[in-house]
Coordinates of C-alpha atoms and ligand atoms in Angstrom, one line a residue:
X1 CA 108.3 91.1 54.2
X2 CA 104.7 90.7 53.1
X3 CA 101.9 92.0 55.2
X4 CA 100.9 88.3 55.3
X5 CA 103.8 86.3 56.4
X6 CA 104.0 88.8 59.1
X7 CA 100.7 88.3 60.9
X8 CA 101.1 84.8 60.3
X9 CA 104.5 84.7 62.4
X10 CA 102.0 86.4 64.9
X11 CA 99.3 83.4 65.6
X12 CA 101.8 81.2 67.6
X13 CA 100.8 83.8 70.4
X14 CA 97.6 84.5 68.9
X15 CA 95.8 81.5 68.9
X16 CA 97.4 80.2 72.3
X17 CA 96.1 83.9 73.7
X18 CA 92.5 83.3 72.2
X19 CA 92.5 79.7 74.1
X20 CA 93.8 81.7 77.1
X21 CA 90.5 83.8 77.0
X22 CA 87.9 81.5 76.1
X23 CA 88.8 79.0 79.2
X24 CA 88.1 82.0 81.0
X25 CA 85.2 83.6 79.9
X26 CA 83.3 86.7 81.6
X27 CA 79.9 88.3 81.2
X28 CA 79.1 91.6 80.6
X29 CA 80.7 94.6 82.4
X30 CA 82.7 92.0 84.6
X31 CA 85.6 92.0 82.1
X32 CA 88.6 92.8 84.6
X33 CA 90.6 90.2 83.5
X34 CA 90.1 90.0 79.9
X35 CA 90.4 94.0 80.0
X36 CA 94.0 93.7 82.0
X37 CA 95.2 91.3 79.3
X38 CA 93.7 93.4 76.9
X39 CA 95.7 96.4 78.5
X40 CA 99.0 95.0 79.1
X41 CA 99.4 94.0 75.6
X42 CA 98.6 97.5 74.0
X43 CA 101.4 99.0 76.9
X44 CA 103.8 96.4 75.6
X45 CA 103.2 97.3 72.1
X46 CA 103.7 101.0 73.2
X47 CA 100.4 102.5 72.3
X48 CA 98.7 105.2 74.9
X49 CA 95.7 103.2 77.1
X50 CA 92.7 104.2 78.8
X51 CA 91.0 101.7 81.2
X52 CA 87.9 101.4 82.6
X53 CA 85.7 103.5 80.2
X54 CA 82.3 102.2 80.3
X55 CA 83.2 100.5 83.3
X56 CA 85.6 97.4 82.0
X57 CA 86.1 98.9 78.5
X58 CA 90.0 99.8 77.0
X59 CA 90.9 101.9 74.3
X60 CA 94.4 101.5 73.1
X61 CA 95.9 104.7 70.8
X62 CA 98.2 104.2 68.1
X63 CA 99.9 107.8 66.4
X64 CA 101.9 108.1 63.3
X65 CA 103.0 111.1 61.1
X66 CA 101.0 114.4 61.3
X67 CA 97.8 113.7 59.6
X68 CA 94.4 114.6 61.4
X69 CA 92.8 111.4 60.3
X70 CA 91.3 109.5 62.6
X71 CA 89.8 105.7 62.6
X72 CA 88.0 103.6 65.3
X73 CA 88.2 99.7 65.2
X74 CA 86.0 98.0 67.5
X75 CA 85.9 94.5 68.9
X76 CA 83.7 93.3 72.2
X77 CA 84.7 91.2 74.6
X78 CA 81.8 89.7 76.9
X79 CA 80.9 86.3 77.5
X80 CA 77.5 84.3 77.5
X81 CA 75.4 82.7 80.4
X82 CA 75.6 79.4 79.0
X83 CA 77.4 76.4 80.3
X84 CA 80.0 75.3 77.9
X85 CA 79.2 71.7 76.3
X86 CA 82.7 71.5 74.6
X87 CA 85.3 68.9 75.7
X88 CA 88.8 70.8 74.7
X89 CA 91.5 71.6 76.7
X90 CA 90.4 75.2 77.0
X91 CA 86.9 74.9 77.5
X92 CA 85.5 77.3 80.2
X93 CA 86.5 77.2 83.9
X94 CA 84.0 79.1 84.8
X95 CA 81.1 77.6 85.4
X96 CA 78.0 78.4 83.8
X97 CA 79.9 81.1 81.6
X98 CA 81.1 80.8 78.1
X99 CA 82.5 82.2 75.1
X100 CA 79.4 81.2 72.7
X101 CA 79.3 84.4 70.3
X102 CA 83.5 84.4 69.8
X103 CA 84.0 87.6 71.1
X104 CA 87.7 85.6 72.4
X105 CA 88.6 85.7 68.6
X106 CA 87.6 89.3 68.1
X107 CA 89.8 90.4 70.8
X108 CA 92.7 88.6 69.6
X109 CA 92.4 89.8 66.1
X110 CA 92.4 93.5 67.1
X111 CA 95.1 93.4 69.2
X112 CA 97.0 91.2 66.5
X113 CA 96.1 94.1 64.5
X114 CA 97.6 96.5 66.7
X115 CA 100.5 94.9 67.2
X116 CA 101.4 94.8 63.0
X117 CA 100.6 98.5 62.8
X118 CA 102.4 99.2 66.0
X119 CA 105.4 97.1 64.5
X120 CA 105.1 98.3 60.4
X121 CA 103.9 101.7 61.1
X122 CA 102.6 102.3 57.6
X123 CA 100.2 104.6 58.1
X124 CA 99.3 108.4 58.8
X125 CA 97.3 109.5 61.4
X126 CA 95.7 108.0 64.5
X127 CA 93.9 104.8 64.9
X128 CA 91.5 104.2 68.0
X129 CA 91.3 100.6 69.0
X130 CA 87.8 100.1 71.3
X131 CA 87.7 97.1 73.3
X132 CA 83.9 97.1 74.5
X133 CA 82.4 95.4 77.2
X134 CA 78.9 94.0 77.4
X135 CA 77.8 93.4 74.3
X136 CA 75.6 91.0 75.2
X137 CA 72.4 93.1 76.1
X138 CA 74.4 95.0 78.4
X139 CA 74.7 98.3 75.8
X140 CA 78.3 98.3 76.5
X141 CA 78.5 100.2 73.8
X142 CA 76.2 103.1 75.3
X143 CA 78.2 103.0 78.2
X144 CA 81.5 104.0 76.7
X145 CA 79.8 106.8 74.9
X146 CA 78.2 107.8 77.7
X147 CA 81.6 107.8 79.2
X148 CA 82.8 110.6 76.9
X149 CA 84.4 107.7 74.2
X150 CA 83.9 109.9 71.5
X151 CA 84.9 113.2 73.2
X152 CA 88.2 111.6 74.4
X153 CA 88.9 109.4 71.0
X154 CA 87.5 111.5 68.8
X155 CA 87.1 109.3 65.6
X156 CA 86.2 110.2 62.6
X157 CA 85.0 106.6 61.3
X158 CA 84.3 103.4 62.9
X159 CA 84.1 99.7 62.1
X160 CA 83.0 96.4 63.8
X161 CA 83.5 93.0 63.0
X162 CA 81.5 89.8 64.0
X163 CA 82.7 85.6 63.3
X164 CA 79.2 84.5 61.4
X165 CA 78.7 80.9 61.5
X166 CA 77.4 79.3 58.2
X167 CA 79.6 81.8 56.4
X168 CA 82.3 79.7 54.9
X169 CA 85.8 80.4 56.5
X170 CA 87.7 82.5 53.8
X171 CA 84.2 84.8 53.1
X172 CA 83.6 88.6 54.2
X173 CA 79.7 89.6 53.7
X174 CA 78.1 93.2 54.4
X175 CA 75.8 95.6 53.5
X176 CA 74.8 99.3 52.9
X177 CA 72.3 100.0 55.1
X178 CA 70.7 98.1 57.9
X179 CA 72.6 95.1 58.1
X180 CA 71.4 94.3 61.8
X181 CA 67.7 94.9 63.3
X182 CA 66.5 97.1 66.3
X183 CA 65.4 94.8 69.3
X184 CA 62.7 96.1 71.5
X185 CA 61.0 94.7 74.4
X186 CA 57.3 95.3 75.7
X187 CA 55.3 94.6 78.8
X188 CA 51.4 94.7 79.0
X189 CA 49.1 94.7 81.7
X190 CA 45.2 93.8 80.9
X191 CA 43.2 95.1 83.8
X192 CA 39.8 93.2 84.2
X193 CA 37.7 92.3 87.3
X194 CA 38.2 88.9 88.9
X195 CA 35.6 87.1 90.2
X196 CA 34.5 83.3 91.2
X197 CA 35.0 80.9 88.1
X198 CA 31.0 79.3 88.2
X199 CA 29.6 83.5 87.9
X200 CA 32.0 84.7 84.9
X201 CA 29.2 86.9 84.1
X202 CA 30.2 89.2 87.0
X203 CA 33.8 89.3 86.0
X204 CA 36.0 90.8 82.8
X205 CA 38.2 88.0 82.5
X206 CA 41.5 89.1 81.6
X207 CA 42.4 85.3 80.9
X208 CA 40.6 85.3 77.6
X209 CA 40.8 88.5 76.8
X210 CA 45.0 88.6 76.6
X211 CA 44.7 85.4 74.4
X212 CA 42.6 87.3 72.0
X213 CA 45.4 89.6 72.8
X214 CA 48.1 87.2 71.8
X215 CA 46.0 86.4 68.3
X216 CA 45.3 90.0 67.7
X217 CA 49.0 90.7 68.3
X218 CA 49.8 88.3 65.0
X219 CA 47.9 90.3 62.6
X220 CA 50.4 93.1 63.0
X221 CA 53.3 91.9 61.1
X222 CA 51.5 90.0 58.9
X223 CA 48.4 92.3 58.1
X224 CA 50.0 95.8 58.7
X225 CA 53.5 95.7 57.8
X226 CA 54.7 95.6 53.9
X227 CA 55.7 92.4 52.9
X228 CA 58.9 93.5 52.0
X229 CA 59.5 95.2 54.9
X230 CA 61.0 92.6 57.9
X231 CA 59.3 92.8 61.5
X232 CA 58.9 90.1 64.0
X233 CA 56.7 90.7 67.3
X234 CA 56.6 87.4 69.4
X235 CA 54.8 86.8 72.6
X236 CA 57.2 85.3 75.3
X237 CA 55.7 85.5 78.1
X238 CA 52.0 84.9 79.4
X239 CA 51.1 85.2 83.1
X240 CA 47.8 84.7 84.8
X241 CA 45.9 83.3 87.6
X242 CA 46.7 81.7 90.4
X243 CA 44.3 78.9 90.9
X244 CA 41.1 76.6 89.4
X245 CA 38.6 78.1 90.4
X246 CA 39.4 81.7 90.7
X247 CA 38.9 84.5 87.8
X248 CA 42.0 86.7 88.2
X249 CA 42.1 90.8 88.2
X250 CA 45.2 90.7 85.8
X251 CA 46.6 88.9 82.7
X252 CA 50.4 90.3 82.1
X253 CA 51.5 89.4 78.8
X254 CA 55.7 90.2 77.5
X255 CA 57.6 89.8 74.4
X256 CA 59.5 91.6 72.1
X257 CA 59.9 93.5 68.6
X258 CA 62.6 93.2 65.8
X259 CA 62.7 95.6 63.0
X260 CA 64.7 96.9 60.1
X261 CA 63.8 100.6 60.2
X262 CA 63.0 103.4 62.3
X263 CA 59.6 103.8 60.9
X264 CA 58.6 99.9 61.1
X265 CA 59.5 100.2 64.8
X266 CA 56.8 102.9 64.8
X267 CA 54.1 101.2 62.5
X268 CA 54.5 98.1 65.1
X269 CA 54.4 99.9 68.1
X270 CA 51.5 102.1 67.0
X271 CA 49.9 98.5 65.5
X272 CA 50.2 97.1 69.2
X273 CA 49.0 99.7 71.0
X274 CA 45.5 99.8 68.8
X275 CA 45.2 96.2 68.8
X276 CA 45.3 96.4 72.5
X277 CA 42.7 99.2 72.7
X278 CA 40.2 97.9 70.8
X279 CA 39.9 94.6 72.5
X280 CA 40.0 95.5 76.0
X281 CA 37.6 98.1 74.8
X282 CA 35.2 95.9 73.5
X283 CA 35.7 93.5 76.8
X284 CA 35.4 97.1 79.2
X285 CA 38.8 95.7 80.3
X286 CA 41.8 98.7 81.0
X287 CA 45.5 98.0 79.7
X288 CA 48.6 99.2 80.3
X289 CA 51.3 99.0 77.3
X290 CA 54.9 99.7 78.6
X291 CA 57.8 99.8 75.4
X292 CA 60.7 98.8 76.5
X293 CA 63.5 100.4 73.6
X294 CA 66.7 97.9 73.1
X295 CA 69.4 98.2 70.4
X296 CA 68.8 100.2 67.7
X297 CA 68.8 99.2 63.9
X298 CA 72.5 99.2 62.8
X299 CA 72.9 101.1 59.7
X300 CA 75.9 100.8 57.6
X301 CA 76.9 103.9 55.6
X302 CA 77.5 103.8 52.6
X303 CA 81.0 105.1 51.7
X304 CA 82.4 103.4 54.7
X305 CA 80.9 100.2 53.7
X306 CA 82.6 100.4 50.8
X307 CA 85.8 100.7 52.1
X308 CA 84.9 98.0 54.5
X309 CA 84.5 95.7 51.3
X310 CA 88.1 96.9 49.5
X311 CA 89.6 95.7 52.7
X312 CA 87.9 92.5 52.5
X313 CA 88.5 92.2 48.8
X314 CA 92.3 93.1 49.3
X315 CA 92.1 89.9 52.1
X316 CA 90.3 86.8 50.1
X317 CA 89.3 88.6 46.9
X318 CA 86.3 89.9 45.1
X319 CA 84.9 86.0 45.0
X320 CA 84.8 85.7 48.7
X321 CA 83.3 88.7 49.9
X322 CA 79.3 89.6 49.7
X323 CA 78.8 93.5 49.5
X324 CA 75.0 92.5 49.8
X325 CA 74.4 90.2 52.2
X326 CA 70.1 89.6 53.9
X327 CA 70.2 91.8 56.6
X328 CA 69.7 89.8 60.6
X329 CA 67.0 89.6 62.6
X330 CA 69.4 89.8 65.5
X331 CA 70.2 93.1 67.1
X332 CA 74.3 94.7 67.8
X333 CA 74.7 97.3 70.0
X334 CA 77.5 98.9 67.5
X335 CA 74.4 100.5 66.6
X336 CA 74.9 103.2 68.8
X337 CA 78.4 104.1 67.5
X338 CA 76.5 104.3 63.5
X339 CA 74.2 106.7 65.2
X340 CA 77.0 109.1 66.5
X341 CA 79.6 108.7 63.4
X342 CA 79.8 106.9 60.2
X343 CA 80.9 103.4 59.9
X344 CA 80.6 99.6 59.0
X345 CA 79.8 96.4 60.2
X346 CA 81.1 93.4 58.3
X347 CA 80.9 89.8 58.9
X348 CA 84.0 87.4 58.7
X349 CA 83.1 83.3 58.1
X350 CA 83.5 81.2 60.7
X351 CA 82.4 78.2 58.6
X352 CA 80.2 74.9 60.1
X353 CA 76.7 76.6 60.8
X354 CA 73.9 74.3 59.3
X355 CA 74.6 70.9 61.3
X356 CA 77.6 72.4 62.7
X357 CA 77.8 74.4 66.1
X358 CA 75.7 77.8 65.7
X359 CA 77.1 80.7 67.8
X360 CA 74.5 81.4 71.4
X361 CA 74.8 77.4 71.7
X362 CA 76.8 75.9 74.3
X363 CA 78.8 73.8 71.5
X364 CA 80.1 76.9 69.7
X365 CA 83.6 77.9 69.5
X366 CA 85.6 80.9 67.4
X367 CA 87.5 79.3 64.3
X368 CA 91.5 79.8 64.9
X369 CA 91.6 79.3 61.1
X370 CA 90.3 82.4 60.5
X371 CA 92.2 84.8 63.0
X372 CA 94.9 86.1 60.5
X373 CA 92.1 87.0 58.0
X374 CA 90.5 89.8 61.0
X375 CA 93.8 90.6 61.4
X376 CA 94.8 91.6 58.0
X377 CA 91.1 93.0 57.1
X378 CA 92.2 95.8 60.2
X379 CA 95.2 96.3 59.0
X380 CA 94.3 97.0 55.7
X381 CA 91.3 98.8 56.5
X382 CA 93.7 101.1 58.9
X383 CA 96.2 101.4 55.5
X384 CA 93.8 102.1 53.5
X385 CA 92.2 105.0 55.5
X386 CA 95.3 106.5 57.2
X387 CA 97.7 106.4 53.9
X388 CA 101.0 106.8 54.8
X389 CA 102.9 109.9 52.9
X390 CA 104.9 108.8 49.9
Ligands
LIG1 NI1 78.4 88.4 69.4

């Protein structure tokens, strides 16, 4: 029987599963139900589990034949803070909690995964399946390594997969390289002296000097950083005063920072910090810059990505699948597993995007159509990197 036809007889408890998981969604960390399923099914399917690493995480084992090889396969599970818009059947039941980034999808095509090479067994050597929590700026991720995940599943590889909305269903994309940015956050304090609003002479107002701030803070990216190069700082968040006629001690501005690299992280934080000093120095105003690190960049190696894109060619083709795809401004914490051990992160189409539902939006919803393509890319990908003694 053809590796296809198999995981297709496979969706009529797929896709009812997925439905199953997106009516009840749950945040970060607070995964005990998804995480029991999650469990219960890899038992069934008779690989060795481990619950509760990082807190709600599960890692199923699967062993075959004697080889040392090892692969990871990774797929989050955590829901949004958004109240669900959708009018389905299975929309959420819990209010104000939603499955707006597919992560119901991802789950479904791992363990759909599991279950093939559980069943075909054409393979050598072990393959870790990671069921993450908290992916949504929780650093679930960090959590399972801090747990001893890599001591305990020692992999030798890893690779993630993420739906992408306005990639057409039937596409892969990827990348050598950073494929996803670092996110940071920062907090400033300007320090000046307040004072009554009719004698501003006997005050440093903080008010005017954080909006030169705020304008100072532009010429960073745009006067500092290569052109090439991609870097975002944006000012979120600008607090101040209290009342009309009062000149406040304190201006506290927040935001945050998206870069590609390492090094353009630095050249932005070291941009902010002397932009800061040399206005409140010219004001005689103090400051207090706090950086506040986030994901890291994710960085695709390069051999791995290129077996990432085999797979993905073996699935839909060389047509369909983008080895080169723009790197994201958004940030993934399967960062911190390409920091530890070499890997990839690939993108599968979910189709719509542009005019259609986006994924963060409470219209959003992981594309059934597309679950035996993840399916088959881990599989392959498992094949292809454990081969199986002839
Ligand atoms: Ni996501």
């Amino acid at each position: 029987m053809l590796m296809q036809d198999i995981i297709q007889s496979y969706l009529d408890d797929l896709i009812p599963l997925r439905r199953d998981l997106h009516k009840h969604p749950e945040l970060g960390f607070e995964e005990t139900r998804t995480s029991a399923i999650i469990a219960e099914h890899l038992e069934g399917l008779g690989l060795e589990v481990q619950r509760g690493l990082g807190k709600t995480g599960v890692v199923g084992v699967l062993k075959e034949g004697s080889s040392e090889r090892t692969i990871a396969l990774r797929a989050d599970m955590d829901a949004l803070p958004i109240k669900e818009e959708n009018d389905f059947a299975y929309r959420s039941v819990n209010d104000g909690k939603m499955h707006a980034c597919g992560h119901d999808g991802h789950v479904v095509m791992l363990l759909g995964a599991a279950r093939y090479l559980a069943e075909t067994r054409n393979f050598n050597g072990t393959a870790y399946f990671i069921f993450q929590p908290a992916e949504e700026g929780g650093g679930g991720a960090k959590a399972m390594i801090e747990d001893g995940l890599l001591e305990k599943f020692p992999a030798q590889t890893i690779f993630g997969m993420h739906n992408r909305s306005g990639l057409e269903e039937g596409k892969f994309s990827t990348r050598t390289g950073n494929i996803m940015a670092s996110t940071d956050n920062f907090h400033i304090t300007i320090t000046g002296r307040g004072g009554h609003a009719a004698m501003p002479h006997t005050s440093i107002d903080p008010v005017v000097i954080a909006s030169q701030a705020v304008t100072g803070l532009q010429t960073v990216v745009s006067r500092n950083i290569k052109p090439t190069d991609n870097a975002v700082v944006s000012v979120t968040c600008f607090n101040a005063g209290t009342t009309y006629n009062v000149i406040p001690n304190t201006a506290v501005l927040k935001g945050c920072i998206r870069t590609q690299t390492s090094e353009v992280k630095e050249q932005v934080r070291t941009g902010i910090d002397r932009v800061l000093s040399g206005i409140c120095t010219a004001h005689g105003a103090k400051y207090e810059f706090t950086f506040l690190p986030g994901y890291p960049v994710t960085v695709n190696t390069k051999e791995e990505t290129q077996t990432a894109v085999a797979a993905a060619v073996q699935v839909v083709g060389p047509e369909n699948v983008d080895p080169d795809t723009q790197p994201l401004m958004a940030s993934e914490d399967f960062s911190y597993y390409l920091e530890k051990i070499p890997g990839c992160y690939i993108f599968i189409g979910n189709g719509a995007g542009e005019g259609g539902p986006v994924s963060h939006r409470s219209d959003y919803d992981f594309n059934d159509g597309i679950i035996h393509l993840g399916v088959e890319y881990w599989a392959r990908l498992v094949e292809n990197q454990l081969p199986a003694k002839r």
